[in-house]
PDB file of C-alpha atoms in Angstrom:
ATOM      1  CA  ASP Y  18       7.334 -22.932  27.549  1.00  0.00           C
ATOM      2  CA  ALA Y  19       8.703 -19.395  25.813  1.00  0.00           C
ATOM      3  CA  LYS Y  20       6.396 -18.433  23.574  1.00  0.00           C
ATOM      4  CA  THR Y  21       6.758 -17.561  19.522  1.00  0.00           C
ATOM      5  CA  THR Y  22       5.180 -14.508  17.507  1.00  0.00           C
ATOM      6  CA  GLN Y  23       4.554 -14.914  13.412  1.00  0.00           C
ATOM      7  CA  PRO Y  24       2.148 -13.236  11.259  1.00  0.00           C
ATOM      8  CA  ASN Y  25      -1.495 -14.149  10.325  1.00  0.00           C
ATOM      9  CA  SER Y  26      -0.450 -14.707   6.530  1.00  0.00           C
ATOM     10  CA  MET Y  27       2.061 -14.026   4.323  1.00  0.00           C
ATOM     11  CA  GLU Y  28       1.666 -14.437   0.718  1.00  0.00           C
ATOM     12  CA  SER Y  29       4.187 -14.867  -2.139  1.00  0.00           C
ATOM     13  CA  ASN Y  30       5.026 -15.579  -5.735  1.00  0.00           C
ATOM     14  CA  GLU Y  31       6.215 -19.187  -7.460  1.00  0.00           C
ATOM     15  CA  GLU Y  32       9.873 -19.116  -8.253  1.00  0.00           C
ATOM     16  CA  GLU Y  33      10.540 -16.139  -5.068  1.00  0.00           C
ATOM     17  CA  PRO Y  34      12.234 -16.203  -1.552  1.00  0.00           C
ATOM     18  CA  VAL Y  35       9.834 -16.517   0.902  1.00  0.00           C
ATOM     19  CA  HIS Y  36      11.045 -14.892   4.582  1.00  0.00           C
ATOM     20  CA  LEU Y  37       8.902 -16.227   7.614  1.00  0.00           C
ATOM     21  CA  PRO Y  38       9.301 -14.756  10.310  1.00  0.00           C
ATOM     22  CA  CYS Y  39       9.247 -15.439  13.929  1.00  0.00           C
ATOM     23  CA  ASN Y  40       9.144 -13.725  17.031  1.00  0.00           C
ATOM     24  CA  HIS Y  41      10.238 -15.379  20.469  1.00  0.00           C
ATOM     25  CA  SER Y  42      11.512 -12.257  22.723  1.00  0.00           C
ATOM     26  CA  THR Y  43      12.097 -14.843  25.843  1.00  0.00           C
ATOM     27  CA  ILE Y  44      13.958 -17.148  23.929  1.00  0.00           C
ATOM     28  CA  SER Y  45      15.694 -18.754  26.911  1.00  0.00           C
ATOM     29  CA  GLY Y  46      19.679 -20.632  26.469  1.00  0.00           C
ATOM     30  CA  THR Y  47      18.567 -24.422  26.343  1.00  0.00           C
ATOM     31  CA  ASP Y  48      15.290 -23.429  23.588  1.00  0.00           C
ATOM     32  CA  TYR Y  49      16.117 -25.026  20.539  1.00  0.00           C
ATOM     33  CA  ILE Y  50      14.140 -23.103  17.097  1.00  0.00           C
ATOM     34  CA  HIS Y  51      12.031 -26.033  15.694  1.00  0.00           C
ATOM     35  CA  TRP Y  52       9.498 -25.037  11.978  1.00  0.00           C
ATOM     36  CA  TYR Y  53       7.120 -27.329  10.914  1.00  0.00           C
ATOM     37  CA  ARG Y  54       4.796 -26.837   8.202  1.00  0.00           C
ATOM     38  CA  GLN Y  55       1.251 -29.492   7.616  1.00  0.00           C
ATOM     39  CA  LEU Y  56      -0.478 -29.273   4.781  1.00  0.00           C
ATOM     40  CA  PRO Y  57      -3.576 -29.442   3.757  1.00  0.00           C
ATOM     41  CA  SER Y  58      -4.965 -32.458   5.046  1.00  0.00           C
ATOM     42  CA  GLN Y  59      -2.333 -33.818   5.940  1.00  0.00           C
ATOM     43  CA  GLY Y  60      -0.200 -34.189   8.800  1.00  0.00           C
ATOM     44  CA  PRO Y  61       2.688 -31.397  10.392  1.00  0.00           C
ATOM     45  CA  GLU Y  62       6.074 -32.281   8.787  1.00  0.00           C
ATOM     46  CA  TYR Y  63       9.191 -31.602   9.991  1.00  0.00           C
ATOM     47  CA  VAL Y  64      11.097 -29.076   8.828  1.00  0.00           C
ATOM     48  CA  ILE Y  65      14.184 -27.327  10.519  1.00  0.00           C
ATOM     49  CA  HIS Y  66      15.457 -26.354  13.281  1.00  0.00           C
ATOM     50  CA  GLY Y  67      19.016 -24.785  14.894  1.00  0.00           C
ATOM     51  CA  LEU Y  68      20.725 -23.115  18.254  1.00  0.00           C
ATOM     52  CA  THR Y  69      22.469 -21.235  17.837  1.00  0.00           C
ATOM     53  CA  SER Y  70      23.686 -20.890  13.829  1.00  0.00           C
ATOM     54  CA  ASN Y  71      21.915 -20.621  10.727  1.00  0.00           C
ATOM     55  CA  VAL Y  72      20.617 -23.860   9.631  1.00  0.00           C
ATOM     56  CA  ASN Y  73      20.481 -25.040   5.465  1.00  0.00           C
ATOM     57  CA  ASN Y  74      18.996 -28.093   4.720  1.00  0.00           C
ATOM     58  CA  ARG Y  75      17.186 -29.035   1.229  1.00  0.00           C
ATOM     59  CA  MET Y  76      14.006 -27.761   2.064  1.00  0.00           C
ATOM     60  CA  ALA Y  77      15.015 -24.389   3.600  1.00  0.00           C
ATOM     61  CA  SER Y  78      17.489 -22.453   5.821  1.00  0.00           C
ATOM     62  CA  LEU Y  79      17.283 -20.617   9.284  1.00  0.00           C
ATOM     63  CA  ALA Y  80      18.152 -17.231   9.910  1.00  0.00           C
ATOM     64  CA  ILE Y  81      18.801 -17.097  14.048  1.00  0.00           C
ATOM     65  CA  ALA Y  82      19.406 -13.259  14.937  1.00  0.00           C
ATOM     66  CA  GLU Y  83      22.346 -12.997  17.588  1.00  0.00           C
ATOM     67  CA  ASP Y  84      20.856 -12.390  19.942  1.00  0.00           C
ATOM     68  CA  ARG Y  85      18.335 -15.679  19.325  1.00  0.00           C
ATOM     69  CA  LYS Y  86      15.517 -13.148  19.839  1.00  0.00           C
ATOM     70  CA  SER Y  87      14.399 -13.932  16.242  1.00  0.00           C
ATOM     71  CA  SER Y  88      14.791 -16.067  13.420  1.00  0.00           C
ATOM     72  CA  THR Y  89      13.310 -16.790  10.043  1.00  0.00           C
ATOM     73  CA  LEU Y  90      12.290 -19.393   7.244  1.00  0.00           C
ATOM     74  CA  ILE Y  91      14.049 -19.094   4.075  1.00  0.00           C
ATOM     75  CA  LEU Y  92      12.612 -21.019   1.045  1.00  0.00           C
ATOM     76  CA  HIS Y  93      14.419 -20.366  -1.283  1.00  0.00           C
ATOM     77  CA  ARG Y  94      12.324 -20.744  -4.757  1.00  0.00           C
ATOM     78  CA  ALA Y  95       8.553 -21.521  -3.255  1.00  0.00           C
ATOM     79  CA  THR Y  96       6.705 -23.960  -5.366  1.00  0.00           C
ATOM     80  CA  LEU Y  97       2.119 -23.657  -5.243  1.00  0.00           C
ATOM     81  CA  ARG Y  98       3.854 -27.546  -3.492  1.00  0.00           C
ATOM     82  CA  ASP Y  99       5.007 -24.767  -0.582  1.00  0.00           C
ATOM     83  CA  ALA Y 100       1.954 -23.149  -0.048  1.00  0.00           C
ATOM     84  CA  ALA Y 101       0.559 -24.942   4.020  1.00  0.00           C
ATOM     85  CA  VAL Y 102       0.727 -23.098   7.286  1.00  0.00           C
ATOM     86  CA  TYR Y 103       4.368 -23.233   8.852  1.00  0.00           C
ATOM     87  CA  TYR Y 104       4.568 -23.522  12.690  1.00  0.00           C
ATOM     88  CA  CYS Y 105       7.928 -21.974  14.704  1.00  0.00           C
ATOM     89  CA  ILE Y 106       7.932 -23.290  17.535  1.00  0.00           C
ATOM     90  CA  LEU Y 107      10.919 -23.794  20.845  1.00  0.00           C
ATOM     91  CA  ARG Y 108      11.224 -26.738  22.263  1.00  0.00           C
ATOM     92  CA  ASP Y 109      13.385 -26.675  25.791  1.00  0.00           C
ATOM     93  CA  ASP Y 110      16.066 -29.166  26.099  1.00  0.00           C
ATOM     94  CA  GLY Y 111      16.613 -27.861  29.984  1.00  0.00           C
ATOM     95  CA  SER Y 112      16.320 -30.736  32.239  1.00  0.00           C
ATOM     96  CA  SER Y 113      12.531 -29.180  33.656  1.00  0.00           C
ATOM     97  CA  ASN Y 114      11.284 -29.741  29.858  1.00  0.00           C
ATOM     98  CA  THR Y 115       9.007 -32.534  29.162  1.00  0.00           C
ATOM     99  CA  GLY Y 116      10.174 -32.061  25.247  1.00  0.00           C
ATOM    100  CA  LYS Y 117       6.493 -31.792  24.098  1.00  0.00           C
ATOM    101  CA  LEU Y 118       5.853 -29.327  21.293  1.00  0.00           C
ATOM    102  CA  ILE Y 119       3.272 -26.240  21.775  1.00  0.00           C
ATOM    103  CA  PHE Y 120       1.710 -25.553  18.080  1.00  0.00           C
ATOM    104  CA  GLY Y 121       0.933 -21.779  17.851  1.00  0.00           C
ATOM    105  CA  GLN Y 122      -1.381 -20.478  15.256  1.00  0.00           C
ATOM    106  CA  GLY Y 123       1.657 -20.514  12.672  1.00  0.00           C
ATOM    107  CA  THR Y 124       1.688 -18.491   9.481  1.00  0.00           C
ATOM    108  CA  THR Y 125      -0.904 -19.030   6.014  1.00  0.00           C
ATOM    109  CA  LEU Y 126       0.867 -18.881   3.619  1.00  0.00           C
ATOM    110  CA  GLN Y 127       0.258 -18.783  -0.404  1.00  0.00           C
ATOM    111  CA  VAL Y 128       2.413 -19.093  -2.853  1.00  0.00           C
ATOM    112  CA  LYS Y 129       0.390 -17.743  -6.621  1.00  0.00           C
ATOM    113  CA  PRO Y 130       1.379 -18.364  -9.944  1.00  0.00           C
TER     114      PRO Y 130
ATOM    115  CA  GLY P  23       7.720 -49.081   8.658  1.00  0.00           C
ATOM    116  CA  ALA P  24       9.492 -45.891   6.250  1.00  0.00           C
ATOM    117  CA  GLY P  25       6.954 -43.702   8.581  1.00  0.00           C
ATOM    118  CA  VAL P  26       3.979 -43.206  11.050  1.00  0.00           C
ATOM    119  CA  SER P  27       1.401 -45.437  10.195  1.00  0.00           C
ATOM    120  CA  GLN P  28      -2.093 -44.288  11.608  1.00  0.00           C
ATOM    121  CA  SER P  29      -5.144 -46.249  11.513  1.00  0.00           C
ATOM    122  CA  PRO P  30      -8.280 -45.890  10.787  1.00  0.00           C
ATOM    123  CA  SER P  31      -7.539 -43.076   8.319  1.00  0.00           C
ATOM    124  CA  ASN P  32     -11.682 -42.101   8.636  1.00  0.00           C
ATOM    125  CA  LYS P  33     -13.898 -43.464  11.565  1.00  0.00           C
ATOM    126  CA  VAL P  34     -17.750 -42.631  11.936  1.00  0.00           C
ATOM    127  CA  THR P  35     -19.050 -43.113  15.158  1.00  0.00           C
ATOM    128  CA  GLU P  36     -22.766 -43.191  16.520  1.00  0.00           C
ATOM    129  CA  LYS P  37     -22.785 -40.939  20.056  1.00  0.00           C
ATOM    130  CA  GLY P  38     -21.984 -42.721  22.845  1.00  0.00           C
ATOM    131  CA  LYS P  39     -19.797 -45.594  21.280  1.00  0.00           C
ATOM    132  CA  ASP P  40     -16.420 -45.950  22.245  1.00  0.00           C
ATOM    133  CA  VAL P  41     -13.281 -45.883  19.418  1.00  0.00           C
ATOM    134  CA  GLU P  42      -9.786 -46.918  19.337  1.00  0.00           C
ATOM    135  CA  LEU P  43      -7.592 -45.284  17.420  1.00  0.00           C
ATOM    136  CA  ARG P  44      -4.166 -46.752  15.716  1.00  0.00           C
ATOM    137  CA  CYS P  45      -0.293 -45.423  15.873  1.00  0.00           C
ATOM    138  CA  ASP P  46       2.329 -47.431  14.467  1.00  0.00           C
ATOM    139  CA  PRO P  47       5.639 -45.390  15.302  1.00  0.00           C
ATOM    140  CA  ILE P  48       8.532 -45.488  13.010  1.00  0.00           C
ATOM    141  CA  SER P  49      10.833 -48.630  14.263  1.00  0.00           C
ATOM    142  CA  GLY P  50      13.345 -48.016  16.971  1.00  0.00           C
ATOM    143  CA  HIS P  51      11.831 -43.991  17.721  1.00  0.00           C
ATOM    144  CA  THR P  52      10.807 -44.238  20.923  1.00  0.00           C
ATOM    145  CA  ALA P  53       8.783 -41.127  21.969  1.00  0.00           C
ATOM    146  CA  LEU P  54       5.131 -41.557  21.488  1.00  0.00           C
ATOM    147  CA  TYR P  55       3.434 -38.034  20.843  1.00  0.00           C
ATOM    148  CA  TRP P  56      -0.847 -37.903  20.215  1.00  0.00           C
ATOM    149  CA  TYR P  57      -2.470 -34.802  19.275  1.00  0.00           C
ATOM    150  CA  ARG P  58      -5.700 -33.333  17.800  1.00  0.00           C
ATOM    151  CA  GLN P  59      -6.928 -31.058  15.600  1.00  0.00           C
ATOM    152  CA  SER P  60     -10.182 -29.392  15.468  1.00  0.00           C
ATOM    153  CA  LEU P  61     -11.414 -28.300  12.782  1.00  0.00           C
ATOM    154  CA  GLY P  62      -9.299 -25.404  11.486  1.00  0.00           C
ATOM    155  CA  GLN P  63      -7.857 -25.147  14.725  1.00  0.00           C
ATOM    156  CA  GLY P  64      -4.249 -25.551  15.677  1.00  0.00           C
ATOM    157  CA  LEU P  65      -3.197 -28.716  17.007  1.00  0.00           C
ATOM    158  CA  GLU P  66      -3.681 -29.779  20.479  1.00  0.00           C
ATOM    159  CA  PHE P  67      -0.529 -32.443  22.528  1.00  0.00           C
ATOM    160  CA  LEU P  68      -2.998 -34.851  24.601  1.00  0.00           C
ATOM    161  CA  ILE P  69      -0.172 -37.459  26.135  1.00  0.00           C
ATOM    162  CA  TYR P  70       3.090 -38.686  25.202  1.00  0.00           C
ATOM    163  CA  PHE P  71       4.607 -41.956  26.072  1.00  0.00           C
ATOM    164  CA  GLN P  72       9.031 -41.869  26.726  1.00  0.00           C
ATOM    165  CA  GLY P  73      10.273 -45.755  27.271  1.00  0.00           C
ATOM    166  CA  ASN P  74       9.139 -47.562  30.406  1.00  0.00           C
ATOM    167  CA  SER P  75       8.314 -43.840  31.567  1.00  0.00           C
ATOM    168  CA  ALA P  76       5.222 -42.989  33.072  1.00  0.00           C
ATOM    169  CA  PRO P  77       2.751 -41.053  30.085  1.00  0.00           C
ATOM    170  CA  ASP P  78       2.313 -37.371  29.813  1.00  0.00           C
ATOM    171  CA  LYS P  79      -1.255 -37.110  30.167  1.00  0.00           C
ATOM    172  CA  SER P  80      -1.093 -33.467  30.954  1.00  0.00           C
ATOM    173  CA  GLY P  81      -3.225 -33.101  27.700  1.00  0.00           C
ATOM    174  CA  LEU P  82      -6.037 -35.432  27.970  1.00  0.00           C
ATOM    175  CA  PRO P  83      -9.254 -33.311  28.065  1.00  0.00           C
ATOM    176  CA  SER P  84     -11.359 -35.535  30.134  1.00  0.00           C
ATOM    177  CA  ASP P  85     -11.091 -39.544  31.796  1.00  0.00           C
ATOM    178  CA  ARG P  86     -12.990 -40.551  28.937  1.00  0.00           C
ATOM    179  CA  PHE P  87     -10.110 -40.553  26.733  1.00  0.00           C
ATOM    180  CA  SER P  88      -6.712 -42.726  27.931  1.00  0.00           C
ATOM    181  CA  ALA P  89      -4.231 -44.929  25.743  1.00  0.00           C
ATOM    182  CA  GLU P  90      -1.331 -46.923  25.958  1.00  0.00           C
ATOM    183  CA  ARG P  91       1.666 -48.971  24.748  1.00  0.00           C
ATOM    184  CA  THR P  92       2.847 -51.642  24.240  1.00  0.00           C
ATOM    185  CA  GLY P  93       5.697 -53.531  24.061  1.00  0.00           C
ATOM    186  CA  GLY P  94       7.354 -49.509  23.359  1.00  0.00           C
ATOM    187  CA  SER P  95       6.210 -49.513  19.980  1.00  0.00           C
ATOM    188  CA  VAL P  96       2.287 -49.692  18.645  1.00  0.00           C
ATOM    189  CA  SER P  97       0.114 -46.773  21.270  1.00  0.00           C
ATOM    190  CA  THR P  98      -4.160 -47.576  20.821  1.00  0.00           C
ATOM    191  CA  LEU P  99      -5.621 -43.989  21.583  1.00  0.00           C
ATOM    192  CA  THR P 100      -9.021 -45.110  23.315  1.00  0.00           C
ATOM    193  CA  ILE P 101     -12.613 -42.354  23.517  1.00  0.00           C
ATOM    194  CA  GLN P 102     -14.988 -44.192  25.689  1.00  0.00           C
ATOM    195  CA  ARG P 103     -18.337 -42.691  25.856  1.00  0.00           C
ATOM    196  CA  THR P 104     -17.598 -40.606  22.385  1.00  0.00           C
ATOM    197  CA  GLN P 105     -19.362 -36.959  22.157  1.00  0.00           C
ATOM    198  CA  GLN P 106     -19.967 -34.994  18.880  1.00  0.00           C
ATOM    199  CA  GLU P 107     -16.938 -32.137  20.295  1.00  0.00           C
ATOM    200  CA  ASP P 108     -14.469 -35.331  19.832  1.00  0.00           C
ATOM    201  CA  SER P 109     -14.940 -34.801  16.347  1.00  0.00           C
ATOM    202  CA  ALA P 110     -11.685 -34.175  15.128  1.00  0.00           C
ATOM    203  CA  VAL P 111      -8.579 -35.603  13.043  1.00  0.00           C
ATOM    204  CA  TYR P 112      -6.140 -37.331  15.941  1.00  0.00           C
ATOM    205  CA  LEU P 113      -2.215 -37.251  15.019  1.00  0.00           C
ATOM    206  CA  CYS P 114       0.265 -39.129  16.546  1.00  0.00           C
ATOM    207  CA  ALA P 115       4.263 -37.957  16.007  1.00  0.00           C
ATOM    208  CA  SER P 116       7.265 -40.481  17.174  1.00  0.00           C
ATOM    209  CA  SER P 117      10.967 -39.285  17.525  1.00  0.00           C
ATOM    210  CA  LEU P 118      13.971 -40.606  18.566  1.00  0.00           C
ATOM    211  CA  ALA P 119      14.358 -39.053  22.147  1.00  0.00           C
ATOM    212  CA  HIS P 120      12.054 -37.652  24.565  1.00  0.00           C
ATOM    213  CA  GLY P 121      13.136 -34.333  26.624  1.00  0.00           C
ATOM    214  CA  ALA P 122      15.837 -34.336  23.444  1.00  0.00           C
ATOM    215  CA  ALA P 123      14.947 -30.983  21.584  1.00  0.00           C
ATOM    216  CA  ASN P 124      17.843 -31.937  19.057  1.00  0.00           C
ATOM    217  CA  TYR P 125      15.679 -34.163  17.613  1.00  0.00           C
ATOM    218  CA  GLY P 126      12.497 -34.004  15.149  1.00  0.00           C
ATOM    219  CA  TYR P 127       9.039 -35.220  15.182  1.00  0.00           C
ATOM    220  CA  THR P 128       7.350 -37.765  12.236  1.00  0.00           C
ATOM    221  CA  PHE P 129       4.015 -37.396  12.146  1.00  0.00           C
ATOM    222  CA  GLY P 130       1.362 -39.996  10.594  1.00  0.00           C
ATOM    223  CA  SER P 131      -1.123 -38.742   8.538  1.00  0.00           C
ATOM    224  CA  GLY P 132      -3.665 -38.775  11.004  1.00  0.00           C
ATOM    225  CA  THR P 133      -7.098 -40.430  11.732  1.00  0.00           C
ATOM    226  CA  ARG P 134     -10.381 -38.059  11.436  1.00  0.00           C
ATOM    227  CA  LEU P 135     -12.785 -38.702  13.250  1.00  0.00           C
ATOM    228  CA  THR P 136     -16.499 -37.938  12.891  1.00  0.00           C
ATOM    229  CA  VAL P 137     -19.100 -38.716  16.093  1.00  0.00           C
ATOM    230  CA  VAL P 138     -22.218 -38.316  14.442  1.00  0.00           C
TER     231      VAL P 138
END
C-alpha cells in the first residue's frame, strides 16, 4: 500500500479553521484518500474520503491536489470536541487489493479554548 | 443495530486463560475487521471477513489468536493462553463491502483487555 506522511501534532484555537496536511507522493490511480479520527478512549470514526475531486460533508472538507500527491483535511471551525488523532489513509481499489485500512501514527490535533 | 456493538467493554483475565471477544456488525455490512491498539500505539490490523470468502488472517500475531464469523454476521475473536503483551483495546469494524475503497468503515467502541 502507498504510504502517507502527516505531521505528528498540530495546535489550533477554538472557532478557527484547521488545515491538516497529508502527503502521499506514491499514490496510485486507484487509491482513494480516506480520513478517520480517533477521539480519546473511542474507536476511530470515519470523517471523509475522496478520489480526485474536492469533497464536502457535514464534518469536514477534503481538498485534493491536482496531482493527487497531497491532500488537506479542513475543519471549518474547530471545537474542543475536535481534539483527536487524525489519520490519512490510502485505500486501493485495484484488483490486487485486500481493502483493509492500514493506520499510521496520524496527527494529534490539540484545540485550545 | 445502529452501530457496531462489541462485548464485553472491559475484560480482565489471568495470564494463561482463554478469552472470547464478540462483535456485532451493522446489519447488512458484509465486511468485518478486527484491529487491536496497545496503549499509546497505533491500530494494528488482525483479520478480516468478507461474506463466505476465506478470511485474511495475515495480521494475527500468533497461533493463539483465532476468529470466526457465524452466519455472515456476529464474529468472535478468541485468544488462547493469554499473555501480558496481549493487553490492548480490541476494535471491530464493519463495512458495506470489502475491497471496495469507496466505502468507509464503522468502528465499535472496543474491548479493553487486561491480562494480569
